[in-house]
PDB file of C-alpha atoms in Angstrom:
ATOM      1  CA  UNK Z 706     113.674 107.585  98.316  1.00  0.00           C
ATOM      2  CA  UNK Z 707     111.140 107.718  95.086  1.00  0.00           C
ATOM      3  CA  UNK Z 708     107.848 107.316  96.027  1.00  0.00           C
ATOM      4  CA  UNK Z 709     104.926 107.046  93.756  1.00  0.00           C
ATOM      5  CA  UNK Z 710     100.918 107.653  94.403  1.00  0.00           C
ATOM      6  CA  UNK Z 711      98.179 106.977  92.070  1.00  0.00           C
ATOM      7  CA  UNK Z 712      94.683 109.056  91.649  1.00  0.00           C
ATOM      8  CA  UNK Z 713      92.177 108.505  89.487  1.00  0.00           C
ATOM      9  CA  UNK Z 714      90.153 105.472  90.253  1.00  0.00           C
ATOM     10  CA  UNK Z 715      86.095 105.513  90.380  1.00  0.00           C
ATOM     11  CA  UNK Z 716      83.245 103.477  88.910  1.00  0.00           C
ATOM     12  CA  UNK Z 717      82.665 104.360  85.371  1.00  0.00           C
ATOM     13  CA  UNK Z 718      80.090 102.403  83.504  1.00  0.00           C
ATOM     14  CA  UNK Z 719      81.237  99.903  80.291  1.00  0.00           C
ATOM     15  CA  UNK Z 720      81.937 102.222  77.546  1.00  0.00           C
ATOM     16  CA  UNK Z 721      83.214 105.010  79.858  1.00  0.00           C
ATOM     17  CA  UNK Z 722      86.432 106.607  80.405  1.00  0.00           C
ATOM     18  CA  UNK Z 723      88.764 107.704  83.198  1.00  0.00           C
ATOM     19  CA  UNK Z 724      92.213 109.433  83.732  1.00  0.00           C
ATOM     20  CA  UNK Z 725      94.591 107.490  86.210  1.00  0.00           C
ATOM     21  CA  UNK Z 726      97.141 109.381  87.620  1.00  0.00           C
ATOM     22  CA  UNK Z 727     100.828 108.488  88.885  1.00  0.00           C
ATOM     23  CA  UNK Z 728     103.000 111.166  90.867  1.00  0.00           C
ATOM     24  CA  UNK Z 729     106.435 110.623  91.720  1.00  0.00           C
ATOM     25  CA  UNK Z 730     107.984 112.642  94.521  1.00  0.00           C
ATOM     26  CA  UNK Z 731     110.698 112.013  96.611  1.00  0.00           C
ATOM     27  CA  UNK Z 732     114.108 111.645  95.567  1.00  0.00           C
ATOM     28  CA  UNK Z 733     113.626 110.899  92.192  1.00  0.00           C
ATOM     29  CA  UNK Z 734     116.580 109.830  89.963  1.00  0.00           C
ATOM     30  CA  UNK Z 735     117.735 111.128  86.750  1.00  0.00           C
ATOM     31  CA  UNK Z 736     115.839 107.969  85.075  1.00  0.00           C
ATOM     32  CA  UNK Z 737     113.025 106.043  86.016  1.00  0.00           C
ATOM     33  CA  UNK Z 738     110.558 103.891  84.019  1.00  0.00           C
ATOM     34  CA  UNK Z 739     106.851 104.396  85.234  1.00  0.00           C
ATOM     35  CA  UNK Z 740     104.608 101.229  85.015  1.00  0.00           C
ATOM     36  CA  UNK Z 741     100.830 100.311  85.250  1.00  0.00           C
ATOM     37  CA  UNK Z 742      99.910  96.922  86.319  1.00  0.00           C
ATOM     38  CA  UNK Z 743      96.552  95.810  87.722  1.00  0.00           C
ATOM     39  CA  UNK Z 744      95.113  93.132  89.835  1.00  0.00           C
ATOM     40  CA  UNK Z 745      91.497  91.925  90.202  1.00  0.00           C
ATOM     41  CA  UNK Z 746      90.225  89.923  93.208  1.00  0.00           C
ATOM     42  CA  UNK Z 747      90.990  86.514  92.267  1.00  0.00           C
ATOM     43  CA  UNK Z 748      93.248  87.027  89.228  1.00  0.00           C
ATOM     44  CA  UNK Z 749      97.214  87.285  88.593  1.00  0.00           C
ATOM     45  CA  UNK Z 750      98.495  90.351  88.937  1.00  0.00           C
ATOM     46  CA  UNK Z 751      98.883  91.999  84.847  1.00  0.00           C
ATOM     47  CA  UNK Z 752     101.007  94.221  83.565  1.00  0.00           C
ATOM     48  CA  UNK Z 753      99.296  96.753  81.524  1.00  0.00           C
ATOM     49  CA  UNK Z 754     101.577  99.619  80.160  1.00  0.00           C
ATOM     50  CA  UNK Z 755     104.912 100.970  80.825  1.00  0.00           C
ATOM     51  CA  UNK Z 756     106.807 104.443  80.003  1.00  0.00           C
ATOM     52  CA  UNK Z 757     110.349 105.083  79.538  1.00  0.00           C
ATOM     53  CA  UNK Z 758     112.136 107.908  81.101  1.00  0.00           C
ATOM     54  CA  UNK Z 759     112.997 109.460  78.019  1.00  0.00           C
ATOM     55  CA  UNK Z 760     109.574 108.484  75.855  1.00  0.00           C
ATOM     56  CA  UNK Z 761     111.892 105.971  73.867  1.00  0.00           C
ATOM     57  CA  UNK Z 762     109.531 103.379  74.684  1.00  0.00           C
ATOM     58  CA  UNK Z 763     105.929 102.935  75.570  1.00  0.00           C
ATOM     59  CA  UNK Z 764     104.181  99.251  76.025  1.00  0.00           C
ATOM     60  CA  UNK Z 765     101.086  98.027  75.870  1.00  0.00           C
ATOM     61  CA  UNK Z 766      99.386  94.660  77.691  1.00  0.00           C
ATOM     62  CA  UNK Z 767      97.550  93.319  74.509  1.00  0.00           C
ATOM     63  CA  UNK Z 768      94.134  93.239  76.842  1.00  0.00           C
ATOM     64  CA  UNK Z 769      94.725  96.860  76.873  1.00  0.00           C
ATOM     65  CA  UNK Z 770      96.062  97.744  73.618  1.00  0.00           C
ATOM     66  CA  UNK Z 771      94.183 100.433  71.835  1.00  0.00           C
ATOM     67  CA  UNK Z 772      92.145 101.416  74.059  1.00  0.00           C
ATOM     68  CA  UNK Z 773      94.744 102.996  76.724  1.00  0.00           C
ATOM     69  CA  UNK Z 774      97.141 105.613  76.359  1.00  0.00           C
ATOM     70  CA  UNK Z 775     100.390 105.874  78.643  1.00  0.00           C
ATOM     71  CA  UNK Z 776     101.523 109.898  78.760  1.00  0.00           C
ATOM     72  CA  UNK Z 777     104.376 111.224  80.464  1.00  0.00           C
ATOM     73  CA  UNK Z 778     105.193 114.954  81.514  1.00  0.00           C
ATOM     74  CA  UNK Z 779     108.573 115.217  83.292  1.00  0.00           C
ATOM     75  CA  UNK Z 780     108.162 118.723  84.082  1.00  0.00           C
ATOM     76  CA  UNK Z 781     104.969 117.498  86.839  1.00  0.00           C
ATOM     77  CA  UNK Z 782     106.645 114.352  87.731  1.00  0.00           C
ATOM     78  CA  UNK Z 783     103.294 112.905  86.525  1.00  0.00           C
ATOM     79  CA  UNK Z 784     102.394 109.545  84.000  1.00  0.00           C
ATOM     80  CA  UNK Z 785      98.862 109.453  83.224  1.00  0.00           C
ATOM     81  CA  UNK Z 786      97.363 106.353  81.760  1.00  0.00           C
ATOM     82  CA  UNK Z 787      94.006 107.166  79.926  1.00  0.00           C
ATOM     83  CA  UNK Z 788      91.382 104.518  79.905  1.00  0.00           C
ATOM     84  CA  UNK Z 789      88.808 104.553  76.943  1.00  0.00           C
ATOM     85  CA  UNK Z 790      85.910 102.019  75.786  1.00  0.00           C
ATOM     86  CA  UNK Z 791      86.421 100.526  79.418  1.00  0.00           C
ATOM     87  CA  UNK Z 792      85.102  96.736  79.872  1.00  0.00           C
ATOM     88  CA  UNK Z 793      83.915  95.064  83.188  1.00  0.00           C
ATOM     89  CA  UNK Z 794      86.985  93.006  82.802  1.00  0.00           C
ATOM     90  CA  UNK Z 795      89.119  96.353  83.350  1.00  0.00           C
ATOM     91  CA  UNK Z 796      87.550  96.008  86.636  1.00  0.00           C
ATOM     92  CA  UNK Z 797      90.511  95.847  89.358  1.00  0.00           C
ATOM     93  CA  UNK Z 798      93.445  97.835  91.760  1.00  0.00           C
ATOM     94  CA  UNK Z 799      95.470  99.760  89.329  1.00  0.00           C
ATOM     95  CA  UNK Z 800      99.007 100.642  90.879  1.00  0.00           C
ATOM     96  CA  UNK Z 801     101.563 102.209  89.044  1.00  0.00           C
ATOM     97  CA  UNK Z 802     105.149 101.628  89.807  1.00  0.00           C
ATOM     98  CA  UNK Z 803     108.471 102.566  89.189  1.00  0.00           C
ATOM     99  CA  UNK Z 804     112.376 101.850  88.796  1.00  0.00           C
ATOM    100  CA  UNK Z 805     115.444 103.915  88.177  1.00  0.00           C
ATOM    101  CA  UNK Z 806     117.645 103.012  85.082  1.00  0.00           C
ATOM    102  CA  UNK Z 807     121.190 104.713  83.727  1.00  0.00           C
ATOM    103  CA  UNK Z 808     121.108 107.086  81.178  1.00  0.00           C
ATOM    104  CA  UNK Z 809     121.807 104.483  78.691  1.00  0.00           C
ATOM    105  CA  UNK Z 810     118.731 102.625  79.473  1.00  0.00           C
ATOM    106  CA  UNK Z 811     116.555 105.774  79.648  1.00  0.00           C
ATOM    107  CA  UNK Z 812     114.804 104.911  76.079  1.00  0.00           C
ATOM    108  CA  UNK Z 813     113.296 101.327  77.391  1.00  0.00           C
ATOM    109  CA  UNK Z 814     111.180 100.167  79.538  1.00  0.00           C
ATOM    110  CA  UNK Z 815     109.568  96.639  80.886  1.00  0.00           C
ATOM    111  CA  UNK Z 816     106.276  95.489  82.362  1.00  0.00           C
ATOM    112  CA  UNK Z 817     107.928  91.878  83.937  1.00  0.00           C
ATOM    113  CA  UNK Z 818     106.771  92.788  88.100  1.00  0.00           C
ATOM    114  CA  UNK Z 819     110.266  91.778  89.338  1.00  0.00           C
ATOM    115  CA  UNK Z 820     112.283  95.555  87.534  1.00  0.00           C
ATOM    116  CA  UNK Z 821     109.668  97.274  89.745  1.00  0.00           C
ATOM    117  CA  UNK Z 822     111.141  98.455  93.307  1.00  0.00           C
ATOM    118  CA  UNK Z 823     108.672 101.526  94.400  1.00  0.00           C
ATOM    119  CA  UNK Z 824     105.046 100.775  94.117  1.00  0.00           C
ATOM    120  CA  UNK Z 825     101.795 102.832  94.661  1.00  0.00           C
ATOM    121  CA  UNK Z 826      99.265 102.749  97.262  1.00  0.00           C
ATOM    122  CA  UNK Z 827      96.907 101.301  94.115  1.00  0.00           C
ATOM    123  CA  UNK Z 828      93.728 102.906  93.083  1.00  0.00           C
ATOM    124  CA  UNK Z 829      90.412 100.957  92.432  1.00  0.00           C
ATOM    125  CA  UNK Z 830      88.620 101.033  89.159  1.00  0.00           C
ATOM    126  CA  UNK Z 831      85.403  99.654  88.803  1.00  0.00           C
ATOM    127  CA  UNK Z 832      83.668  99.169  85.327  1.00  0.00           C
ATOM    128  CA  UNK Z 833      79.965  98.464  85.718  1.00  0.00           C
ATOM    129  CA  UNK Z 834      76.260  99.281  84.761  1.00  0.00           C
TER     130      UNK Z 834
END
Protein backbone atom coordinates (compact mmCIF):
# COMPACT_ATOMS: atom_id res chain seq x y z
CA UNK A 1 0.00 0.00 0.00
CA UNK A 2 1.08 3.94 -0.44
CA UNK A 3 2.32 5.26 2.49
CA UNK A 4 3.29 8.79 3.08
CA UNK A 5 5.74 10.50 5.90
CA UNK A 6 6.26 14.08 6.49
CA UNK A 7 9.69 15.94 7.70
CA UNK A 8 10.22 19.21 8.20
CA UNK A 9 8.54 20.58 11.23
CA UNK A 10 10.48 22.86 13.97
CA UNK A 11 9.91 26.18 15.73
CA UNK A 12 10.72 29.02 13.51
CA UNK A 13 10.06 32.46 14.80
CA UNK A 14 7.10 34.88 12.99
CA UNK A 15 8.63 36.00 9.86
CA UNK A 16 10.66 32.77 9.37
CA UNK A 17 10.60 30.05 6.96
CA UNK A 18 10.68 26.26 6.77
CA UNK A 19 10.63 23.38 4.14
CA UNK A 20 7.98 20.56 4.92
CA UNK A 21 8.55 17.50 3.39
CA UNK A 22 6.14 14.58 2.11
CA UNK A 23 7.62 11.11 0.88
CA UNK A 24 5.60 8.57 -0.63
CA UNK A 25 6.85 4.99 -0.68
CA UNK A 26 5.18 1.95 -0.89
CA UNK A 27 3.19 0.83 -3.65
CA UNK A 28 2.52 3.90 -5.19
CA UNK A 29 0.05 4.14 -8.13
CA UNK A 30 0.44 5.60 -11.46
CA UNK A 31 -1.58 8.79 -10.02
CA UNK A 32 -1.90 10.21 -6.79
CA UNK A 33 -2.79 13.74 -5.58
CA UNK A 34 -0.53 14.87 -2.56
CA UNK A 35 -2.29 17.15 0.04
CA UNK A 36 -1.33 19.43 3.05
CA UNK A 37 -3.82 20.00 5.69
CA UNK A 38 -3.13 21.18 9.24
CA UNK A 39 -4.68 21.08 12.61
CA UNK A 40 -4.04 23.24 15.71
CA UNK A 41 -5.00 22.18 19.26
CA UNK A 42 -8.43 23.31 19.51
CA UNK A 43 -9.24 24.18 15.88
CA UNK A 44 -10.90 22.27 12.76
CA UNK A 45 -8.77 20.48 10.91
CA UNK A 46 -7.78 22.98 7.39
CA UNK A 47 -6.90 22.15 4.29
CA UNK A 48 -4.01 24.09 3.11
CA UNK A 49 -2.63 23.07 -0.41
CA UNK A 50 -2.95 20.26 -2.72
CA UNK A 51 -0.83 18.90 -5.88
CA UNK A 52 -1.95 17.01 -8.77
CA UNK A 53 -0.18 14.04 -10.08
CA UNK A 54 0.58 15.51 -13.23
CA UNK A 55 1.16 19.44 -11.96
CA UNK A 56 -2.27 20.23 -13.75
CA UNK A 57 -3.40 21.64 -10.64
CA UNK A 58 -2.05 23.20 -7.52
CA UNK A 59 -4.46 24.81 -4.61
CA UNK A 60 -4.10 27.06 -2.18
CA UNK A 61 -6.16 27.51 1.44
CA UNK A 62 -6.70 31.37 1.16
CA UNK A 63 -5.02 31.61 4.93
CA UNK A 64 -2.10 30.33 3.12
CA UNK A 65 -2.17 31.82 -0.19
CA UNK A 66 0.96 33.62 -1.15
CA UNK A 67 2.93 32.86 1.22
CA UNK A 68 3.29 28.89 0.57
CA UNK A 69 4.46 27.10 -2.29
CA UNK A 70 3.33 23.36 -3.08
CA UNK A 71 6.36 21.59 -5.36
CA UNK A 72 6.32 18.27 -6.68
CA UNK A 73 9.30 16.04 -8.04
CA UNK A 74 8.08 12.62 -9.24
CA UNK A 75 11.42 11.37 -9.86
CA UNK A 76 12.01 11.45 -5.51
CA UNK A 77 8.52 10.57 -4.80
CA UNK A 78 8.72 13.83 -2.78
CA UNK A 79 6.00 17.15 -2.45
CA UNK A 80 7.51 19.85 -0.58
CA UNK A 81 5.38 22.63 0.71
CA UNK A 82 7.53 25.81 1.44
CA UNK A 83 6.42 28.04 4.21
CA UNK A 84 7.45 31.82 4.01
CA UNK A 85 6.48 35.06 6.19
CA UNK A 86 5.18 32.34 8.76
CA UNK A 87 2.48 33.73 11.43
CA UNK A 88 1.79 32.30 14.99
CA UNK A 89 -1.49 31.30 13.54
CA UNK A 90 0.51 28.78 11.15
CA UNK A 91 1.16 27.27 14.42
CA UNK A 92 -0.17 23.48 14.26
CA UNK A 93 0.38 19.40 13.06
CA UNK A 94 0.96 19.59 9.41
CA UNK A 95 0.20 16.10 7.71
CA UNK A 96 0.27 15.61 4.23
CA UNK A 97 -1.87 13.05 2.58
CA UNK A 98 -2.63 11.34 -0.38
CA UNK A 99 -5.11 9.52 -2.92
CA UNK A 100 -4.76 7.67 -6.17
CA UNK A 101 -6.79 8.97 -9.23
CA UNK A 102 -7.04 7.50 -13.11
CA UNK A 103 -5.08 8.91 -15.62
CA UNK A 104 -7.87 11.06 -16.63
CA UNK A 105 -8.03 12.74 -13.36
CA UNK A 106 -4.22 13.09 -13.07
CA UNK A 107 -4.41 17.08 -13.84
CA UNK A 108 -6.78 17.86 -10.59
CA UNK A 109 -6.67 17.75 -7.36
CA UNK A 110 -8.94 18.56 -4.03
CA UNK A 111 -8.32 19.65 -0.46
CA UNK A 112 -12.16 18.38 0.89
CA UNK A 113 -10.54 15.63 3.94
CA UNK A 114 -12.97 12.88 2.83
CA UNK A 115 -10.70 12.12 -1.16
CA UNK A 116 -7.82 11.53 1.29
CA UNK A 117 -7.22 7.64 2.12
CA UNK A 118 -3.28 7.48 3.22
CA UNK A 119 -2.27 10.02 5.73
CA UNK A 120 1.09 11.00 7.41
CA UNK A 121 2.38 10.52 10.77
CA UNK A 122 1.98 14.69 10.89
CA UNK A 123 4.81 16.95 11.70
CA UNK A 124 4.59 19.89 14.25
CA UNK A 125 5.27 23.44 13.31
CA UNK A 126 5.53 25.96 15.76
CA UNK A 127 5.67 29.77 14.88
CA UNK A 128 6.80 31.83 17.86
CA UNK A 129 9.18 34.54 19.37
Amino acid sequence: QLQVVESGGGLVQPGGSLRLSCAASGNTPDYYVIGWSRQAPGKVHEGASCISSTDGSIYYAHSVKGRFTISRDNAKKTVYLQMNRLKPEDSAVYYCAAYPTGPSMSRLCVLARAEYEYWGQGTQVTVSS
